mmCIF file of C-alpha atoms and ligand atoms in Angstrom:
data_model
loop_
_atom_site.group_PDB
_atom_site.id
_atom_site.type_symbol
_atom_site.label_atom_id
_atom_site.label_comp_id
_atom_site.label_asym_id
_atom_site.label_seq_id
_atom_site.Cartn_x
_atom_site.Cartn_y
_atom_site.Cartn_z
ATOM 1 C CA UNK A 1 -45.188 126.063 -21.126
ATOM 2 C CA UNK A 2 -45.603 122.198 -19.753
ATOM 3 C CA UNK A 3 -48.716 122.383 -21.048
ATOM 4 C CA UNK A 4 -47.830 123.171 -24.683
ATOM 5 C CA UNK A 5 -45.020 120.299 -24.232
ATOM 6 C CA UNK A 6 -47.898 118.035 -23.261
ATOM 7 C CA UNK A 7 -50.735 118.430 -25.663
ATOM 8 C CA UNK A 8 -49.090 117.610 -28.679
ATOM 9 C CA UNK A 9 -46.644 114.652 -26.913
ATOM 10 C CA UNK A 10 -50.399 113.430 -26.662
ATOM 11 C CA UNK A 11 -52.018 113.857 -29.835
ATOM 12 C CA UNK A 12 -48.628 111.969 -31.068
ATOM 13 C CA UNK A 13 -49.285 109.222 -28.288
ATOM 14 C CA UNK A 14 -52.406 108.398 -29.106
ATOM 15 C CA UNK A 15 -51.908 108.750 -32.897
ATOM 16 C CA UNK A 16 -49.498 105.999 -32.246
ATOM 17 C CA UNK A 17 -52.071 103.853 -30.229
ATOM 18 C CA UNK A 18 -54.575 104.024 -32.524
ATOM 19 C CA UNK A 19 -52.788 103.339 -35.379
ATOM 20 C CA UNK A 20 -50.982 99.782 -33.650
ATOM 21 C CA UNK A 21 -54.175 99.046 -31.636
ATOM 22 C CA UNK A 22 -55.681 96.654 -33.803
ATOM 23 C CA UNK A 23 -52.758 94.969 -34.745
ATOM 24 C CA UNK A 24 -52.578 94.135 -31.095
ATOM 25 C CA UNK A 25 -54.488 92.169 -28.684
ATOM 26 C CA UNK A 26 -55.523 89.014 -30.459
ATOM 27 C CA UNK A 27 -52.306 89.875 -32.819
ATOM 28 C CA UNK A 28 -54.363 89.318 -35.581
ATOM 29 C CA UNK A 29 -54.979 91.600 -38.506
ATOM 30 C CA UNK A 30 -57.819 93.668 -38.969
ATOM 31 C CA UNK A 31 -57.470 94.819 -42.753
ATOM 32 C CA UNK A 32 -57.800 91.942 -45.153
ATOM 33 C CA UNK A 33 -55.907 93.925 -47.640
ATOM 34 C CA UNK A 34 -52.645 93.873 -45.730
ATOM 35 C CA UNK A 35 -52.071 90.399 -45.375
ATOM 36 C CA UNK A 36 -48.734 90.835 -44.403
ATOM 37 C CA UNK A 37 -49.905 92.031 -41.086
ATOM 38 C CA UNK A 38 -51.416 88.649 -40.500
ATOM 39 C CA UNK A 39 -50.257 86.627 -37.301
ATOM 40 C CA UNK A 40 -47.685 83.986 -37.720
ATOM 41 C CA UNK A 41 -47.337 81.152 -35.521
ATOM 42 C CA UNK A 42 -44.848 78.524 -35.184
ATOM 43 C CA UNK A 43 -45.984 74.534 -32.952
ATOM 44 C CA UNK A 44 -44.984 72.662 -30.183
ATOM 45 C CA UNK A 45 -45.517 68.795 -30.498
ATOM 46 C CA UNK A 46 -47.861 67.389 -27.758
ATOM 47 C CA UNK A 47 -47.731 64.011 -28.493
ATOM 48 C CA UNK A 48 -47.314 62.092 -31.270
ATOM 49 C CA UNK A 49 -49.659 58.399 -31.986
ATOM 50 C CA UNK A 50 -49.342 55.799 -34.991
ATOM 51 C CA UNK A 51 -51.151 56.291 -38.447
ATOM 52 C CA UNK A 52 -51.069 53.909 -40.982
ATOM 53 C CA UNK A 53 -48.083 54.391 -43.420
ATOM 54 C CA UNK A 54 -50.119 53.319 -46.732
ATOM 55 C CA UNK A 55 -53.000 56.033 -45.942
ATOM 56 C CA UNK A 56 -52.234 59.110 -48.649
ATOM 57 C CA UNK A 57 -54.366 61.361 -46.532
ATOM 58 C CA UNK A 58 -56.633 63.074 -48.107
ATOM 59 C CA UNK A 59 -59.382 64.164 -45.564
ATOM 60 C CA UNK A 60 -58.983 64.134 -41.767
ATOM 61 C CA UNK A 61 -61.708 64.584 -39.055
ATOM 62 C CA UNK A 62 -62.249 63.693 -35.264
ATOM 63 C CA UNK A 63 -65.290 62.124 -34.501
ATOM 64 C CA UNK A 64 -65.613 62.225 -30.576
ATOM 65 C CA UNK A 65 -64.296 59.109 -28.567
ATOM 66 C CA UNK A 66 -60.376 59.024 -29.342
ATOM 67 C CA UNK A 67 -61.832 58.014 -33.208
ATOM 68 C CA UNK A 68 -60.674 59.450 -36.242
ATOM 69 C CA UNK A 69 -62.555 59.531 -39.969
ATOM 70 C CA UNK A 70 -59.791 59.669 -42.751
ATOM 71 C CA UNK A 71 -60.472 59.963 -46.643
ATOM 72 C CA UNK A 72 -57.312 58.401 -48.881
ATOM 73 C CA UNK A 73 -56.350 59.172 -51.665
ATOM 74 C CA UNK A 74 -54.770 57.190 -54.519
ATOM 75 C CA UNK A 75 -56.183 55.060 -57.570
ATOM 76 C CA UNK A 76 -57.096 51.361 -56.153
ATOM 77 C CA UNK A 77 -56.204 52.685 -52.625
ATOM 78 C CA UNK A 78 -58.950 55.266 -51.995
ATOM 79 C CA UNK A 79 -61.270 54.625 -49.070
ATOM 80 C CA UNK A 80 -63.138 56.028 -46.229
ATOM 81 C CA UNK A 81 -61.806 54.770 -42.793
ATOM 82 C CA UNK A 82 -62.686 54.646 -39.128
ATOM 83 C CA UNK A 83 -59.194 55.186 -37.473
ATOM 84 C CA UNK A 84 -58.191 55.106 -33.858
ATOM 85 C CA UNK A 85 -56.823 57.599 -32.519
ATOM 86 C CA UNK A 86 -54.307 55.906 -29.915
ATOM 87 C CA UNK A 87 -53.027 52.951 -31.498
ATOM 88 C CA UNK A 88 -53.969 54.152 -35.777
ATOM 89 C CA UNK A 89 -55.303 51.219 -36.185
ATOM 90 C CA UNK A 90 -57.930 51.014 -39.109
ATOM 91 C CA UNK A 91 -61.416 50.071 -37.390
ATOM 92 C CA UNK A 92 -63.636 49.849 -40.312
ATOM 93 C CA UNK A 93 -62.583 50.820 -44.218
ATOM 94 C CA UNK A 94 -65.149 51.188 -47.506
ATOM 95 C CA UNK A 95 -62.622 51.134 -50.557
ATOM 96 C CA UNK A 96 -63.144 53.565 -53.616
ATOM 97 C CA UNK A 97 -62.573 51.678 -55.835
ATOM 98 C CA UNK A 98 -60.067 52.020 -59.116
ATOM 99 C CA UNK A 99 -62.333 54.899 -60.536
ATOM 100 C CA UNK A 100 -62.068 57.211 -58.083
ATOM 101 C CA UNK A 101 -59.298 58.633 -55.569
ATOM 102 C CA UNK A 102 -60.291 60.339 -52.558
ATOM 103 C CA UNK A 103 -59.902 63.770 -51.464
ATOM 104 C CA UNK A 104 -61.836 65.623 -48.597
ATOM 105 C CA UNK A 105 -63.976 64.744 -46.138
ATOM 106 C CA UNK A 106 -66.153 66.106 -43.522
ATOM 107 C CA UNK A 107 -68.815 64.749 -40.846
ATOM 108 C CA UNK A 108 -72.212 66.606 -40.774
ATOM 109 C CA UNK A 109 -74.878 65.303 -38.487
ATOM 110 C CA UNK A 110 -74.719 61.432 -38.943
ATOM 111 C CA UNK A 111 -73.327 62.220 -42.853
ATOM 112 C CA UNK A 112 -69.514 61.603 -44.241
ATOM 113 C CA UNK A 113 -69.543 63.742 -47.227
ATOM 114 C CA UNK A 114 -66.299 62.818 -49.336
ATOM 115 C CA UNK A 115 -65.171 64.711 -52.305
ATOM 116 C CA UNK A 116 -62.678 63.049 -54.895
ATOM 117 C CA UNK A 117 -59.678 64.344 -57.174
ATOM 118 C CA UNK A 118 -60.515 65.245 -60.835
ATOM 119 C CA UNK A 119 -64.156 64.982 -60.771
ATOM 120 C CA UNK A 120 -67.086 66.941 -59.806
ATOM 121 C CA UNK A 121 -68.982 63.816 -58.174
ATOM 122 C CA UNK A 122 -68.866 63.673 -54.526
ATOM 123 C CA UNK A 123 -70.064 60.679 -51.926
ATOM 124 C CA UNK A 124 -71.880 60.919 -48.716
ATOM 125 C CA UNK A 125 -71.914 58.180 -46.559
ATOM 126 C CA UNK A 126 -74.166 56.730 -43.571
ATOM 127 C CA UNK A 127 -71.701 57.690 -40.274
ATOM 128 C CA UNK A 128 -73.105 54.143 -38.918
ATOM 129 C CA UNK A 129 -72.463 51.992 -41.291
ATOM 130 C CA UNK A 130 -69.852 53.528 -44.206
ATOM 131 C CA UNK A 131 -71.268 50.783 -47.065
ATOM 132 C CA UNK A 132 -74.406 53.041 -46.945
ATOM 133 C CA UNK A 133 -72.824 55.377 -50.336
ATOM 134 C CA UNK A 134 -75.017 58.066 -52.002
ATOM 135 C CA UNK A 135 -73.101 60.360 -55.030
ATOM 136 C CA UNK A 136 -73.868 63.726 -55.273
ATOM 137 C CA UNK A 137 -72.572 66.609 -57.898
ATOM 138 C CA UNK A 138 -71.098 69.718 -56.465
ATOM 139 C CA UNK A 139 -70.120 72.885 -58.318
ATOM 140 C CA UNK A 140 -66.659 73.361 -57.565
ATOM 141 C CA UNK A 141 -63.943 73.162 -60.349
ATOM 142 C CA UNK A 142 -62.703 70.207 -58.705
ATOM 143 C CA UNK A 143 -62.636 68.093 -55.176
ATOM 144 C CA UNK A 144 -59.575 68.881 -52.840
ATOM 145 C CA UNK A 145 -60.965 70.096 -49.085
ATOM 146 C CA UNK A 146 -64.121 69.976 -47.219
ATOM 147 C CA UNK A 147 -65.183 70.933 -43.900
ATOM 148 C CA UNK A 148 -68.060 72.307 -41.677
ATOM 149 C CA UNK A 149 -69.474 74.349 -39.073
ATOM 150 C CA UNK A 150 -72.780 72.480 -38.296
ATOM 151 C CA UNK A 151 -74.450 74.030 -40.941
ATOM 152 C CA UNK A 152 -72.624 74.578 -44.173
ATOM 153 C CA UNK A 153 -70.026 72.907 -46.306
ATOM 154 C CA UNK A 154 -66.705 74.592 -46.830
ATOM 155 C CA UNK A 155 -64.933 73.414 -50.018
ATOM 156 C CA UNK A 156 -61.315 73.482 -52.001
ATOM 157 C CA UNK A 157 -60.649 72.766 -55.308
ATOM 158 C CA UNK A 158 -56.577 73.578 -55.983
ATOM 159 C CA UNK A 159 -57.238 76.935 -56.731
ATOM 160 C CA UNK A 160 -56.980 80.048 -54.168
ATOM 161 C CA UNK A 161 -61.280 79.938 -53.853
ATOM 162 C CA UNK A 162 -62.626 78.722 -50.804
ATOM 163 C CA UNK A 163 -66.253 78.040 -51.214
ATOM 164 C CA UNK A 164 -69.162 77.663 -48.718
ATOM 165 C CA UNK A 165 -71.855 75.335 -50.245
ATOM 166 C CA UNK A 166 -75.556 74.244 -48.880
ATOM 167 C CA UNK A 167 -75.191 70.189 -47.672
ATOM 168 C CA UNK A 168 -78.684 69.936 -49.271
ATOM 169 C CA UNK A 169 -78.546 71.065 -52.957
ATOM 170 C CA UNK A 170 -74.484 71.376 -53.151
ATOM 171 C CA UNK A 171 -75.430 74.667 -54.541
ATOM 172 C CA UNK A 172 -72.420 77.329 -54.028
ATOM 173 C CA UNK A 173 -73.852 80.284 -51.501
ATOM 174 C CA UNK A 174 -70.623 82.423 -51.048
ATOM 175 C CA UNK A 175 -66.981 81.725 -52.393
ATOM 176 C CA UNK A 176 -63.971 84.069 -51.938
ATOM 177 C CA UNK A 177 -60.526 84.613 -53.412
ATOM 178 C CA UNK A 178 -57.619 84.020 -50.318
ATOM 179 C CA UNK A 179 -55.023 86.048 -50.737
ATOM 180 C CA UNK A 180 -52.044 86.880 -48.909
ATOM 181 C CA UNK A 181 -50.197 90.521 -49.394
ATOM 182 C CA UNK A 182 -52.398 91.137 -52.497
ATOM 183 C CA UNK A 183 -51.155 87.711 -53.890
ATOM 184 C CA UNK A 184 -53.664 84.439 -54.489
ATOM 185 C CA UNK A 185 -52.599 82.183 -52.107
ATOM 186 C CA UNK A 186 -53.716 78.413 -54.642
ATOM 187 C CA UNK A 187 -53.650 75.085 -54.188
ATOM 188 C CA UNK A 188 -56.018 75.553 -50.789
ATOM 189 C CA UNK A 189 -56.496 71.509 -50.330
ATOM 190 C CA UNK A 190 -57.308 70.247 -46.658
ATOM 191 C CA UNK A 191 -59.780 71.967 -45.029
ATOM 192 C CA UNK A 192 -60.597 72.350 -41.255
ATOM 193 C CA UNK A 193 -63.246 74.432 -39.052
ATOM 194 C CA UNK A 194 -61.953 75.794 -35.948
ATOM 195 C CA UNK A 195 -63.182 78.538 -33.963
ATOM 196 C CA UNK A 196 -65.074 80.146 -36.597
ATOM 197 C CA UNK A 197 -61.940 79.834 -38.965
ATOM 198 C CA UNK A 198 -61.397 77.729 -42.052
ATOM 199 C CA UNK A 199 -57.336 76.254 -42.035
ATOM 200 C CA UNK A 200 -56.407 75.216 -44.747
ATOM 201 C CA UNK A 201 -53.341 72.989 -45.729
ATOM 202 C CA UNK A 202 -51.326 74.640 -48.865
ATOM 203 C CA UNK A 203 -50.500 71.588 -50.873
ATOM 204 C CA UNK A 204 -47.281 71.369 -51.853
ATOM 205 C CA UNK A 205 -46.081 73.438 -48.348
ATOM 206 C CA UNK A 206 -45.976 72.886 -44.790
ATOM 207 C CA UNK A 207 -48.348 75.974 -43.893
ATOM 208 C CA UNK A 208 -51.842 76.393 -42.620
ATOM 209 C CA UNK A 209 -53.344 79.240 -43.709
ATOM 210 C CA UNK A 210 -56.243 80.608 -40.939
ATOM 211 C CA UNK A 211 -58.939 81.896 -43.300
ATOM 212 C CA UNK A 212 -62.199 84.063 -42.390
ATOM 213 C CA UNK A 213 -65.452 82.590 -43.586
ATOM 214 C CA UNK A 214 -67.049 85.689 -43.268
ATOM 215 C CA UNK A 215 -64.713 87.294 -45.560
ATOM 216 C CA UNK A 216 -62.202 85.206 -46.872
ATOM 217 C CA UNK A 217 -59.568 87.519 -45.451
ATOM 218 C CA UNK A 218 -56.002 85.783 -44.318
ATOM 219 C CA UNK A 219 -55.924 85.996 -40.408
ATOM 220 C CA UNK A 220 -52.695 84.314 -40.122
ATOM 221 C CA UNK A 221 -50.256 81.547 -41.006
ATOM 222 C CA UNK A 222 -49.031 78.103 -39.435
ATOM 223 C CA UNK A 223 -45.672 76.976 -39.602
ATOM 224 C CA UNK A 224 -45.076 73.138 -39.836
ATOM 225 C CA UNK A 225 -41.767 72.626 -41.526
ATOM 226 C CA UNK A 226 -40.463 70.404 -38.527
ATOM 227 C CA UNK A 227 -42.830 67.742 -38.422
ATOM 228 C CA UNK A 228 -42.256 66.372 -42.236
ATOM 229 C CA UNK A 229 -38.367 67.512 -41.831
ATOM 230 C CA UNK A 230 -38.246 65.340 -38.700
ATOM 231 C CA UNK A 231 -39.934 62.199 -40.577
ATOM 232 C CA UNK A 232 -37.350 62.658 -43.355
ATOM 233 C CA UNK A 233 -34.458 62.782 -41.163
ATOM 234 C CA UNK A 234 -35.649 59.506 -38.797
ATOM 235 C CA UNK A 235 -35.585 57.593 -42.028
ATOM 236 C CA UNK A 236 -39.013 57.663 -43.780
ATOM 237 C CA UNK A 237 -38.088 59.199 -47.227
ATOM 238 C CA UNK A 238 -40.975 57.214 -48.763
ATOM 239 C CA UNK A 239 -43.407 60.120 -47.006
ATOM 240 C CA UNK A 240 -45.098 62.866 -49.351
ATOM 241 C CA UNK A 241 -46.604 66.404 -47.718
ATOM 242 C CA UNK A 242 -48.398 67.953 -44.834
ATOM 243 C CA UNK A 243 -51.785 67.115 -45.251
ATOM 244 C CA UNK A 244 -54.704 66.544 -42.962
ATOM 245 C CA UNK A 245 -56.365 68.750 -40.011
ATOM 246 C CA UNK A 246 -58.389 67.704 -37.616
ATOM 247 C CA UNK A 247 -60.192 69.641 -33.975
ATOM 248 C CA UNK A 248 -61.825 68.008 -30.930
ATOM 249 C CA UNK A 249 -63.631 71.226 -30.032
ATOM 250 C CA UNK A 250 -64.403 69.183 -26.849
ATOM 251 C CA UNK A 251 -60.951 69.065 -25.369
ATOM 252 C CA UNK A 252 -59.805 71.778 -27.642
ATOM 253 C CA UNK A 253 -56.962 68.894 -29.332
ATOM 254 C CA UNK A 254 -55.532 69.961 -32.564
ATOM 255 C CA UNK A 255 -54.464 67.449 -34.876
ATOM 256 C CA UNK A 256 -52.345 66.855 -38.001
ATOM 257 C CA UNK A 257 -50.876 64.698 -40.096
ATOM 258 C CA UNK A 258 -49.622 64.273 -43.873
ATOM 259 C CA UNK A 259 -49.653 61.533 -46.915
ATOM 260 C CA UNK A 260 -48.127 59.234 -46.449
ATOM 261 C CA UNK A 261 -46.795 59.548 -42.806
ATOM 262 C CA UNK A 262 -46.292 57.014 -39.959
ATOM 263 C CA UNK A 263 -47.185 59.582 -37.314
ATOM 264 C CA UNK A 264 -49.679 61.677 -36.470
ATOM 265 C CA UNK A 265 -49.552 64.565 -34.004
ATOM 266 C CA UNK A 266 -51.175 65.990 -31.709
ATOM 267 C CA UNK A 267 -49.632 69.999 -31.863
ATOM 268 C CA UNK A 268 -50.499 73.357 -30.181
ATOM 269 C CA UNK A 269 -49.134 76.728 -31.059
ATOM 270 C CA UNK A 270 -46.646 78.728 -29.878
ATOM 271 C CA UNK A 271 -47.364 82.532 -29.314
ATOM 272 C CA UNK A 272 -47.522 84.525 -32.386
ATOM 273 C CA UNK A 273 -44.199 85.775 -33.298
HETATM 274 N N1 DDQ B 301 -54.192 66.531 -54.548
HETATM 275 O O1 DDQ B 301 -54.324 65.908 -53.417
HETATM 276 C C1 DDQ B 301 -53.228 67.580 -54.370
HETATM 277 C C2 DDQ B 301 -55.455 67.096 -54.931
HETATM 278 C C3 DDQ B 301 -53.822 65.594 -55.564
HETATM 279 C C4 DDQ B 301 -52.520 64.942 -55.284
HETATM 280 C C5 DDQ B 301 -52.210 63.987 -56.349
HETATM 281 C C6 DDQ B 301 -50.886 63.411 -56.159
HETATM 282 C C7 DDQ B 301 -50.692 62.261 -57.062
HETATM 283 C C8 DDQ B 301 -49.443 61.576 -56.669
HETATM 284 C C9 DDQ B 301 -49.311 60.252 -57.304
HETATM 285 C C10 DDQ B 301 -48.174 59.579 -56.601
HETATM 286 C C11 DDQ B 301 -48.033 58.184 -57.020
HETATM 287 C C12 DDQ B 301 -47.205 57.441 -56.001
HETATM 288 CA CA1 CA B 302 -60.011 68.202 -41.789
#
C-alpha cells in the first residue's frame, strides 16, 4: 500500500525536477526560444570615478593598468582617447575629424579597431601611438558596437543582428538575430566580451542584454535604470543614455558608463531575481 503511495509521488517528483532543473543552477536559460526564462539581474554601485562630461561615448574598453580606450561620438567631436581610469582625465586624443563620428571600438592585439555612425568605413589604429590610422570596409549595414574575444570581431549595427567578423578580411563568418520572447530585440549598439558572452547596451534603454556567441540566444538581462536616473536627479540634465561597457578580466572589474555622463562606475550584480 506505501509502496503504491510512493512510486507515483516519485515519478511526479522527479517530473518536477527535471522539468525546473535547467532553469536552475546558473539561473540561466537553457532554451533560446523562451527568452522569457532568461535571468534578470539588477547592480550594486562599487565605486564611482570622473569621465569627461563632453565625451558622447561611443566605444568603451579597459586596457590593463587603471587605463581606459574610449571612442566619441559626435560630428567635429569624434576621437579616439586614452582615458584614466582614476582621475578621467584624457591622456592622449586623435580627433575624427568633421566627416566622421565615432561609434565602437575594440582592442585586438596591439590594434584599436573603431567603427563610425552612418558609414561602412571603419579605422584601426596603432595601440602605441593612436596617429598611426588605417581605414578598412566592413560588411555590416552600419557601425554601432564592436568587441572581441582574442580572436574575432563582434559587431552592431542598430538592428537586432549581432555579427562575428574575421579582424583580417572584415569578412562576416556568423551573424544571428537576438531576440527576446520571440521578439527582435534592435538597436544592439555597445558591445562588450565577457566570459564568453557578448553584452550589449540597447540604445535608447538602460539594459544590457547578455547574448551567446555561439548561438545568439538571450541568456539574460541587466538592469541600469538607477545610474542615469541618479545623474538626472543630482542635476546633470544635459546627459543622454547608458552607453559604454567595459571588463578587466584581470581583476574581474565591470565597468559602465553613458554619453554624455560625468561619472563612470564601477558596478557588480546583484543575484538574479
Ligand atoms: N548611435 O549611437 C545610436 C548609433 C547614434 C546616436 C546618434 C545620436 C545623435 C544625437 C545628436 C545630438 C546632438 C546634440
Ligand atoms: Ca565595450
Amino acid at each position: 500500500r506505501i509502496l503504491m503511495m510512493t512510486i507515483p509521488l516519485a515519478l511526479f517528483s522527479a517530473a518536477i525536477f527535471l522539468f525546473f532543473m535547467p532553469f536552475n543552477g546558473s539561473g540561466r536559460s537553457s532554451d533560446s526560444s523562451l527568452g522569457l526564462l532568461s535571468t534578470i539581474n539588477e547592480i550594486e554601485v562599487v565605486a564611482e570615478f570622473p569621465h569627461d562630461p563632453n565625451a558622447f561615448t561611443q566605444g568603451l574598453l579597459y586596457a590593463g593598468d587603471d587605463t581606459l580606450f574610449e571612442s566619441t561620438g559626435l560630428y567635429g567631436q569624434s576621437s579616439v582617447r586614452k582615458v584614466s581610469l582614476q582621475t578621467g582625465k584624457v591622456e592622449v586624443i586623435e580627433k575624427m575629424g568633421d566627416k566622421y563620428f565615432g561609434e565602437g571600438l575594440t582592442l585586438l592585439g596591439e590594434s584599436l579597431f573603431q567603427v563610425a555612425w552612418l558609414t561602412t568605413t571603419g579605422f584601426s589604429y596603432d595601440l602605441s601611438n593612436l596617429t598611426k590610422v588605417k581605414p578598412f570596409k566592413h560588411h555590416m549595414k552600419d557601425g554601432w558596437g564592436l568587441a572581441t574575444d582574442g580572436q574575432v570581431l563582434f559587431g552592431s549595427d542598430g538592428t537586432s543582428t549581432l555579427y562575428r567578423m574575421d579582424p583580417r578580411t572584415m569578412k562576416v563568418t556568423d551573424k544571428h538575430v537576438i531576440k527576446y520572447n520571440g521578439i527582435e530585440v534592435r538597436y544592439l549598439n555597445e558591445l562588450e566580451y565577457i566570459n564568453n558572452e557578448v553584452w550589449a547596451n540597447v540604445w535608447q534603454s538602460d539594459c544590457i542584454a547578455r547574448i551567446s556567441p555561439k548561438d545568439g540566444s538571450l541568456l539574460g538581462w541587466i538592469l541600469l535604470p538607477e545610474l542615469r536616473q541618479g545623474l538626472l536627479h543630482s542635476g546633470h540634465g544635459r546627459i543622454d543614455v547608458l552607453n559604454g561597457i567595459a571588463w578587466d578580466s584581470e581583476k574581474k572589474r565591470l565597468f559602465v558608463t553613458g554619453k554624455l555622463w560625468p561619472k563612470l562606475y564601477e558596478i557588480k550584480l546583484k543575484p538574479a531575481a
